[in-house]
Amino acid sequence: MYIVKTKYSLETNIEPLSLLEQAKDLNIDTLLIADDGPYAWLEIEKLNHEYNINVLYSIEKMNDGIKLLWIPKGNVLIKVANLEKAYRTNDFSCIKKEDFEVILVPNQVTKKEILKKELDKLRWLRNNVDKVYILERKESFRSSRILKEKSGVHTLKIKEIAYLDPTEREVSLMRKSIKVGKLVEDNYRSFMLPPQFLKDDMNAFEFERTKRFFSNIKQDFIVEGHKDFKEKKMEYWNLDEIKRAPIPDNWERFFGREIKIPESSWEQKKIALLCYKAGFGFNERYNSDNKTYAIARLKHELSVIVEKGFYTYFLMVADFIRYCRSRNIRVGRGRGSVVGSVLAYCLDIIVIDPITYELKFERFLNPYRSNKPDIDIDLPASLIYLLFDYVKEKYGTDSVSKILTFNTFGVINAIQSVKNIFGINERIETWFPKGLDNLDEFLETAAGKKVEKRLEEKGYSHVLEYVNGIASLPQAISIHPAGVIISQELNELPLINRDGELVLAFTKQDDQVERLGVTKFDFLKVKTLDITLGTEKIREKLGKPVYKLDFNDQKTFDLYRSGKSVGVFQMKSQGMRKTCQEVMPSSIEDLMDILSLYRPGPMEEIPRYVENKTKGYWSFEKLDPSSPEFKDIVPILDKTHGIITYQEQILEMASVWAGYALGEADLLRRAISGKKRSLLEAEKKKFIERSIANGRELEITEYIYYLIEKFSDYGFNRSHAGGYAVFSFETAFQKAHYPVEFMTSSMNVSIDNRKKLKVYLDEVRNMNIKLLKPDLFKSNVHFEVNKNGEIQMGLAAIAGVGPGQASKIKQLISKKQVKSFSEAKDLLKEMSGRTMDILIRAGVFDCFGDRYQIWQSVKDKKNQKPLNGQNPTLYYIDWEQELLQYTFSNFNEIIETLDDEEYVIESISPIKDKKGRKMAFLKVARKEGTKELVVYYNVWANFKDKLSVGTIITPQVKGENIATSFKVKNES
């Protein structure tokens, strides 16, 4: 009998699985979960089927300094939903007396005003809930005795645990310390002990009262699998449209077979409406060439969707898409398994024809499986709020919620949080690499050993003792960026208020949302859609045409084949660009193959894929395409040059070889991927029996099964690959045909991400596109294309300025006649000295004269040594790299001053070698011309902090261009 807070309370490090395992091992019969929300409940409930512990649930609420444990009775989800609503609205009329028992947790401090508030609360509780108790704790014993005497409310003695084992004490207490903001201690006994130790802590009367208290609480957890479970109501809210839909006399013409139709005329009207919409879309999209197969496929999909009861979901998603298109909100062409649905294509949910690309519906909705549909809607990050607003307006704010998520600490945040508790002001977290995800591995490296030594010298080594334990824990509650729930019965589930939004108090992990009986929708922010939309808007603003997308466009495929796909969706990385150069894609199917193979595991097959594609024929192990026994398998593998690339190929192989329906074949694939031995043996036996019944030889069958088993993990979802390939082609098409507009839009979308912006700026230089430096009058907030086809850098691209300050600057200067820096300075007097220093050094005021002289004329400038006869261009290059990540100043002035062996660095391109080690290419210049130097990882590690654009170097070079060392001019 314990009160437990899990890691989701943000106070302990207790994992639900470890909690149940420990309770089982120690023969603990009852646990009371006391987090401040129901966050762990579904996880515990699912895990507890194996452990069968009596787990009771409560909610801890702190209000006006008074802490209460609310223990629901009966249907816990509905009761806690009402409780959360009561606290949200400060209206407790929805709480019935019989719904809860409540334990007041007394304050340790026995001040009069605190005791008075607690007594008032106890009196209120006695009138409004079934039973009330006071928790008796050692640290607040005096308070609980006073409250008991004055209120007549009985005390309960229940042991609270903060960690499962004494070895976990330090980390768990550190987690609580981080939450409260100061170091906390305990009595070294806040861990789980066997029941006999609990008896030692209590007298017989206390023990029996506590035991009786727990045994009297009856809770029902009604989720999927419970006898009383039902799906939450989700109604399509275009009511007039439904009313107008006529119910057909003959349903079979829509489904091609007899299926069970709901008796409700309202539901029948919705089904009819979906069928009519599908038919209208079908006639728009399919002609006589493929009409027979397409209509059979559509009827099959409709029959599955109606039988499974998902017709309302499809009507709603189609409505979301319709709204977006009507408001010129760009919607993604399709992502995930839904790209294999002809119905989704006919409803305009996706714009990729599944039949053209041989995509399978069964990977989306399997008639043999009870999975719900999951359609992701891709939207521009800048416009996604419009769809959220539409949904809330249409369905009502009480019927729409977001989904909760937990952000974990990670290594760097854990270091920062722990050092703050110890009062360490030094920013030791900056000594570690950004994004570090494995502390132990880092400490084994040379760089890690240096950091470890530095910490030891400073006396900070103890910080690291806590980091691994804290890093994986939840740091804060947040809102899932994509998930949305819509239900007219949402009030039956616990909702919390977060940042002004209603949020379902459960996460997406482990199918929690589905187990509650609600359906989620995912509205995903995709910045690439902002890029494509922005590109077209720039074209329109310039009065230039936007061409129709041509999926056979050779100029676009040339871009892939030349490895110039920087900025192209899913094809930006160096590895992807190299793969494109090897594969030489000439079709959307080739792009699908690249996207599917360029992943850990299948990546090993790329050389064989390239070889087979180049040769024009293939063979693999025993699988000889010319052998008659493999004639049914060969056409399936011909599509991908003999490489099993897609999950759908595995489905087809099982179908043609063993006579499986595609839905059955998908179950086979999933069973193999799950790697459950008992299931695998049963599936193999079934496959062999079905194959032999289908006239196949045993030896060949065993080999085919071996192939299916080997590639089930490797296979990619072909529908997902199709969606990505088409979207990738669209971005490549824009880059090939509108390079200036595309790069401008790309830079604008990434203007607040310095790292991405640098990649695009480098690509602009590589593409020989003219980029103009920021200018007070010519520049706007963002990058723009002028009538000469040049890109004018926006003020927001300057480090330390950003869109907000840039807008203010343009507002202050707007329509003013400014003839000198002095006048500009007066107009911008609202700007801080630091901002003015940045603007000067970035060249924004070059229109008024010499930059160095202007910089010298102001106060509050960044400390800089005097010129001492040096060329100011050296400073300009340094400033531009720091603030603009691009060099506008003329290197020729520097080159003229170089000695015979000296070079100036014009650009640096950091990359990783095949083993993931950092190296770089340097473009360097001298009087005789430019050359490229290769700097391998061992040299780059020693010199990377000393080299930057504009640095004058004397390199030691091996062979043609391999740099082995550098002498840096004026190095201090």
CSV table of N, CA, C and O in Angstrom, one decimal, residues 285-356:
chain,number,residue,atom,x,y,z
A,285,ARG,N,-11.1,12.0,-62.7
A,285,ARG,CA,-9.7,11.6,-62.7
A,285,ARG,C,-9.4,10.4,-63.6
A,285,ARG,O,-8.3,10.2,-64.0
A,286,TYR,N,-10.4,9.5,-63.9
A,286,TYR,CA,-10.1,8.3,-64.6
A,286,TYR,C,-10.8,8.2,-65.9
A,286,TYR,O,-12.0,8.6,-66.0
A,287,ASN,N,-10.1,7.9,-67.0
A,287,ASN,CA,-10.7,7.7,-68.3
A,287,ASN,C,-10.8,6.3,-68.7
A,287,ASN,O,-10.6,5.4,-67.8
A,288,SER,N,-11.2,6.0,-69.9
A,288,SER,CA,-11.5,4.7,-70.3
A,288,SER,C,-10.4,3.7,-70.2
A,288,SER,O,-10.5,2.5,-70.1
A,289,ASP,N,-9.1,4.2,-70.3
A,289,ASP,CA,-7.9,3.3,-70.4
A,289,ASP,C,-7.8,2.4,-69.1
A,289,ASP,O,-7.5,1.3,-69.2
A,290,ASN,N,-8.0,3.0,-68.0
A,290,ASN,CA,-7.9,2.2,-66.7
A,290,ASN,C,-9.1,2.2,-65.9
A,290,ASN,O,-9.0,2.0,-64.7
A,291,LYS,N,-10.2,2.5,-66.5
A,291,LYS,CA,-11.5,2.7,-65.7
A,291,LYS,C,-12.0,1.4,-65.0
A,291,LYS,O,-12.4,1.4,-63.9
A,292,THR,N,-11.9,0.3,-65.7
A,292,THR,CA,-12.4,-1.0,-65.2
A,292,THR,C,-11.7,-1.4,-63.9
A,292,THR,O,-12.4,-1.7,-62.9
A,293,TYR,N,-10.4,-1.4,-63.9
A,293,TYR,CA,-9.6,-1.8,-62.7
A,293,TYR,C,-9.8,-0.7,-61.6
A,293,TYR,O,-10.0,-1.1,-60.4
A,294,ALA,N,-9.8,0.5,-62.0
A,294,ALA,CA,-9.9,1.6,-61.0
A,294,ALA,C,-11.3,1.6,-60.3
A,294,ALA,O,-11.3,1.8,-59.1
A,295,ILE,N,-12.3,1.3,-61.0
A,295,ILE,CA,-13.7,1.3,-60.4
A,295,ILE,C,-13.8,0.1,-59.5
A,295,ILE,O,-14.4,0.2,-58.4
A,296,ALA,N,-13.2,-1.0,-59.9
A,296,ALA,CA,-13.2,-2.2,-59.0
A,296,ALA,C,-12.5,-1.9,-57.7
A,296,ALA,O,-12.9,-2.3,-56.6
A,297,ARG,N,-11.3,-1.3,-57.9
A,297,ARG,CA,-10.5,-0.9,-56.7
A,297,ARG,C,-11.3,0.1,-55.8
A,297,ARG,O,-11.3,-0.1,-54.6
A,298,LEU,N,-11.9,1.1,-56.4
A,298,LEU,CA,-12.7,2.1,-55.6
A,298,LEU,C,-13.8,1.4,-54.8
A,298,LEU,O,-14.0,1.7,-53.6
A,299,LYS,N,-14.5,0.5,-55.5
A,299,LYS,CA,-15.6,-0.2,-54.8
A,299,LYS,C,-15.1,-1.1,-53.6
A,299,LYS,O,-15.7,-1.1,-52.5
A,300,HIS,N,-14.0,-1.7,-53.8
A,300,HIS,CA,-13.4,-2.5,-52.8
A,300,HIS,C,-13.0,-1.6,-51.6
A,300,HIS,O,-13.3,-2.0,-50.4
A,301,GLU,N,-12.4,-0.5,-51.8
A,301,GLU,CA,-12.0,0.4,-50.8
A,301,GLU,C,-13.2,0.9,-50.0
A,301,GLU,O,-13.2,1.0,-48.8
A,302,LEU,N,-14.2,1.3,-50.8
A,302,LEU,CA,-15.4,1.8,-50.1
A,302,LEU,C,-16.1,0.8,-49.2
A,302,LEU,O,-16.5,1.1,-48.1
A,303,SER,N,-16.1,-0.5,-49.7
A,303,SER,CA,-16.7,-1.5,-48.9
A,303,SER,C,-15.9,-1.7,-47.6
A,303,SER,O,-16.5,-1.9,-46.5
A,304,VAL,N,-14.6,-1.7,-47.6
A,304,VAL,CA,-13.8,-1.9,-46.4
A,304,VAL,C,-14.0,-0.7,-45.5
A,304,VAL,O,-14.2,-0.9,-44.2
A,305,ILE,N,-14.0,0.5,-46.0
A,305,ILE,CA,-14.1,1.7,-45.2
A,305,ILE,C,-15.5,1.8,-44.5
A,305,ILE,O,-15.6,2.1,-43.3
A,306,VAL,N,-16.5,1.4,-45.2
A,306,VAL,CA,-17.9,1.4,-44.7
A,306,VAL,C,-18.1,0.3,-43.6
A,306,VAL,O,-18.6,0.6,-42.6
A,307,GLU,N,-17.6,-0.9,-43.9
A,307,GLU,CA,-17.7,-2.0,-43.0
A,307,GLU,C,-17.0,-1.7,-41.7
A,307,GLU,O,-17.4,-2.0,-40.6
A,308,LYS,N,-15.9,-1.0,-41.8
A,308,LYS,CA,-15.1,-0.6,-40.6
A,308,LYS,C,-15.6,0.6,-39.9
A,308,LYS,O,-15.2,1.0,-38.8
A,309,GLY,N,-16.6,1.3,-40.5
A,309,GLY,CA,-17.2,2.5,-39.9
A,309,GLY,C,-16.4,3.8,-40.0
A,309,GLY,O,-16.5,4.7,-39.1
A,310,PHE,N,-15.5,3.9,-41.0
A,310,PHE,CA,-14.6,5.0,-41.1
A,310,PHE,C,-15.1,6.1,-42.1
A,310,PHE,O,-14.3,7.0,-42.5
A,311,TYR,N,-16.3,6.0,-42.5
A,311,TYR,CA,-16.8,6.9,-43.6
A,311,TYR,C,-16.9,8.4,-43.1
A,311,TYR,O,-16.6,9.3,-43.8
A,312,THR,N,-17.2,8.6,-41.8
A,312,THR,CA,-17.3,9.9,-41.2
A,312,THR,C,-15.9,10.5,-41.2
A,312,THR,O,-15.7,11.7,-41.6
A,313,TYR,N,-14.9,9.8,-40.9
A,313,TYR,CA,-13.5,10.2,-40.9
A,313,TYR,C,-13.1,10.7,-42.2
A,313,TYR,O,-12.5,11.8,-42.4
A,314,PHE,N,-13.4,10.0,-43.3
A,314,PHE,CA,-13.0,10.4,-44.7
A,314,PHE,C,-13.8,11.7,-45.1
A,314,PHE,O,-13.2,12.5,-45.7
A,315,LEU,N,-15.0,11.8,-44.7
A,315,LEU,CA,-15.8,13.0,-45.0
A,315,LEU,C,-15.1,14.2,-44.4
A,315,LEU,O,-15.0,15.3,-45.0
A,316,MET,N,-14.7,14.0,-43.1
A,316,MET,CA,-14.1,15.2,-42.4
A,316,MET,C,-12.8,15.6,-43.0
A,316,MET,O,-12.5,16.7,-43.2
A,317,VAL,N,-11.9,14.6,-43.3
A,317,VAL,CA,-10.6,14.9,-43.9
A,317,VAL,C,-10.8,15.6,-45.2
A,317,VAL,O,-10.1,16.6,-45.5
A,318,ALA,N,-11.7,15.1,-46.0
A,318,ALA,CA,-11.9,15.7,-47.3
A,318,ALA,C,-12.4,17.1,-47.2
A,318,ALA,O,-12.0,18.0,-48.0
A,319,ASP,N,-13.2,17.4,-46.1
A,319,ASP,CA,-13.7,18.7,-45.9
A,319,ASP,C,-12.5,19.7,-45.4
A,319,ASP,O,-12.5,20.8,-45.9
A,320,PHE,N,-11.6,19.1,-44.6
A,320,PHE,CA,-10.4,19.9,-44.2
A,320,PHE,C,-9.6,20.4,-45.5
A,320,PHE,O,-9.2,21.5,-45.6
A,321,ILE,N,-9.4,19.4,-46.4
A,321,ILE,CA,-8.6,19.7,-47.6
A,321,ILE,C,-9.4,20.7,-48.5
A,321,ILE,O,-8.8,21.6,-49.0
A,322,ARG,N,-10.7,20.5,-48.6
A,322,ARG,CA,-11.5,21.4,-49.4
A,322,ARG,C,-11.4,22.8,-48.9
A,322,ARG,O,-11.2,23.8,-49.6
A,323,TYR,N,-11.5,23.0,-47.5
A,323,TYR,CA,-11.4,24.3,-46.9
A,323,TYR,C,-10.0,24.9,-47.3
A,323,TYR,O,-9.9,26.1,-47.7
A,324,CYS,N,-8.9,24.2,-47.1
A,324,CYS,CA,-7.6,24.7,-47.3
A,324,CYS,C,-7.4,25.1,-48.8
A,324,CYS,O,-6.9,26.2,-49.0
A,325,ARG,N,-7.9,24.3,-49.7
A,325,ARG,CA,-7.8,24.7,-51.1
A,325,ARG,C,-8.6,25.9,-51.4
A,325,ARG,O,-8.2,26.8,-52.2
A,326,SER,N,-9.8,26.1,-50.8
A,326,SER,CA,-10.6,27.2,-51.0
A,326,SER,C,-10.0,28.5,-50.5
A,326,SER,O,-10.3,29.6,-51.0
A,327,ARG,N,-9.1,28.4,-49.5
A,327,ARG,CA,-8.4,29.6,-48.9
A,327,ARG,C,-7.0,29.7,-49.5
A,327,ARG,O,-6.2,30.5,-48.9
A,328,ASN,N,-6.7,29.0,-50.6
A,328,ASN,CA,-5.3,29.0,-51.1
A,328,ASN,C,-4.2,28.7,-50.1
A,328,ASN,O,-3.1,29.2,-50.2
A,329,ILE,N,-4.6,27.8,-49.2
A,329,ILE,CA,-3.6,27.2,-48.3
A,329,ILE,C,-3.0,26.0,-49.0
A,329,ILE,O,-3.7,25.0,-49.2
A,330,ARG,N,-1.7,26.0,-49.3
A,330,ARG,CA,-1.1,24.9,-50.0
A,330,ARG,C,-1.2,23.6,-49.1
A,330,ARG,O,-0.8,23.7,-48.0
A,331,VAL,N,-1.7,22.5,-49.7
A,331,VAL,CA,-1.7,21.2,-49.0
A,331,VAL,C,-0.8,20.3,-49.6
A,331,VAL,O,-0.6,20.3,-50.8
A,332,GLY,N,-0.1,19.5,-48.8
A,332,GLY,CA,0.8,18.5,-49.3
A,332,GLY,C,0.1,17.5,-50.3
A,332,GLY,O,-1.1,17.3,-50.2
A,333,ARG,N,0.9,16.9,-51.2
A,333,ARG,CA,0.4,16.1,-52.3
A,333,ARG,C,0.0,14.7,-51.7
A,333,ARG,O,-0.7,13.9,-52.3
A,334,GLY,N,0.5,14.4,-50.5
A,334,GLY,CA,0.1,13.1,-49.9
A,334,GLY,C,1.4,12.5,-49.2
A,334,GLY,O,2.5,12.7,-49.7
A,335,ARG,N,1.1,12.0,-48.0
A,335,ARG,CA,2.3,11.3,-47.3
A,335,ARG,C,1.7,10.1,-46.6
A,335,ARG,O,0.6,10.0,-46.2
A,336,GLY,N,2.6,9.1,-46.5
A,336,GLY,CA,2.3,7.9,-45.7
A,336,GLY,C,1.4,6.9,-46.5
A,336,GLY,O,1.2,7.0,-47.8
A,337,SER,N,0.8,5.9,-45.8
A,337,SER,CA,0.1,4.8,-46.5
A,337,SER,C,-1.1,5.3,-47.3
A,337,SER,O,-1.6,4.6,-48.2
A,338,VAL,N,-1.7,6.4,-46.9
A,338,VAL,CA,-2.9,6.9,-47.6
A,338,VAL,C,-2.7,7.1,-49.0
A,338,VAL,O,-3.7,7.1,-49.8
A,339,VAL,N,-1.5,7.3,-49.4
A,339,VAL,CA,-1.2,7.5,-50.9
A,339,VAL,C,-1.5,6.3,-51.7
A,339,VAL,O,-1.6,6.4,-52.9
A,340,GLY,N,-1.8,5.2,-51.0
A,340,GLY,CA,-2.2,4.0,-51.7
A,340,GLY,C,-3.7,3.8,-51.9
A,340,GLY,O,-4.2,2.8,-52.3
A,341,SER,N,-4.4,4.9,-51.5
A,341,SER,CA,-5.9,4.8,-51.5
A,341,SER,C,-6.5,5.5,-52.7
A,341,SER,O,-6.3,6.7,-52.9
A,342,VAL,N,-7.2,4.8,-53.6
A,342,VAL,CA,-7.9,5.4,-54.7
A,342,VAL,C,-9.0,6.3,-54.2
A,342,VAL,O,-9.3,7.3,-54.8
A,343,LEU,N,-9.7,5.9,-53.1
A,343,LEU,CA,-10.8,6.7,-52.6
A,343,LEU,C,-10.2,8.1,-52.2
A,343,LEU,O,-10.8,9.1,-52.4
A,344,ALA,N,-9.1,8.1,-51.5
A,344,ALA,CA,-8.4,9.3,-51.1
A,344,ALA,C,-8.1,10.2,-52.3
A,344,ALA,O,-8.2,11.4,-52.2
A,345,TYR,N,-7.7,9.6,-53.4
A,345,TYR,CA,-7.4,10.3,-54.6
A,345,TYR,C,-8.7,10.9,-55.2
A,345,TYR,O,-8.7,12.1,-55.6
A,346,CYS,N,-9.7,10.1,-55.2
A,346,CYS,CA,-11.0,10.6,-55.8
A,346,CYS,C,-11.6,11.7,-54.9
A,346,CYS,O,-12.3,12.6,-55.4
A,347,LEU,N,-11.3,11.7,-53.6
A,347,LEU,CA,-11.8,12.8,-52.7
A,347,LEU,C,-10.9,14.0,-52.7
A,347,LEU,O,-11.2,14.9,-51.9
A,348,ASP,N,-9.8,14.0,-53.4
A,348,ASP,CA,-8.9,15.1,-53.5
A,348,ASP,C,-8.1,15.2,-52.2
A,348,ASP,O,-7.5,16.3,-51.9
A,349,ILE,N,-8.0,14.2,-51.4
A,349,ILE,CA,-7.2,14.2,-50.2
A,349,ILE,C,-5.7,14.1,-50.6
A,349,ILE,O,-4.9,14.7,-49.9
A,350,ILE,N,-5.5,13.3,-51.6
A,350,ILE,CA,-4.1,13.2,-52.2
A,350,ILE,C,-4.2,13.5,-53.7
A,350,ILE,O,-5.3,13.5,-54.2
A,351,VAL,N,-3.1,13.9,-54.3
A,351,VAL,CA,-3.1,14.2,-55.7
A,351,VAL,C,-2.2,13.3,-56.5
A,351,VAL,O,-1.8,13.6,-57.6
A,352,ILE,N,-1.9,12.1,-55.9
A,352,ILE,CA,-1.1,11.1,-56.6
A,352,ILE,C,-2.0,9.9,-56.9
A,352,ILE,O,-2.6,9.4,-56.0
A,353,ASP,N,-2.0,9.5,-58.1
A,353,ASP,CA,-2.8,8.3,-58.5
A,353,ASP,C,-2.1,7.0,-58.1
A,353,ASP,O,-1.1,6.7,-58.6
A,354,PRO,N,-2.7,6.3,-57.1
A,354,PRO,CA,-2.1,5.1,-56.6
A,354,PRO,C,-2.0,4.0,-57.7
A,354,PRO,O,-1.1,3.2,-57.6
A,355,ILE,N,-2.9,4.0,-58.7
A,355,ILE,CA,-2.9,3.0,-59.7
A,355,ILE,C,-1.7,3.2,-60.7
A,355,ILE,O,-1.0,2.3,-61.0
A,356,THR,N,-1.4,4.5,-61.0
A,356,THR,CA,-0.2,4.8,-61.9
A,356,THR,C,1.1,4.2,-61.3
A,356,THR,O,1.9,3.7,-62.0
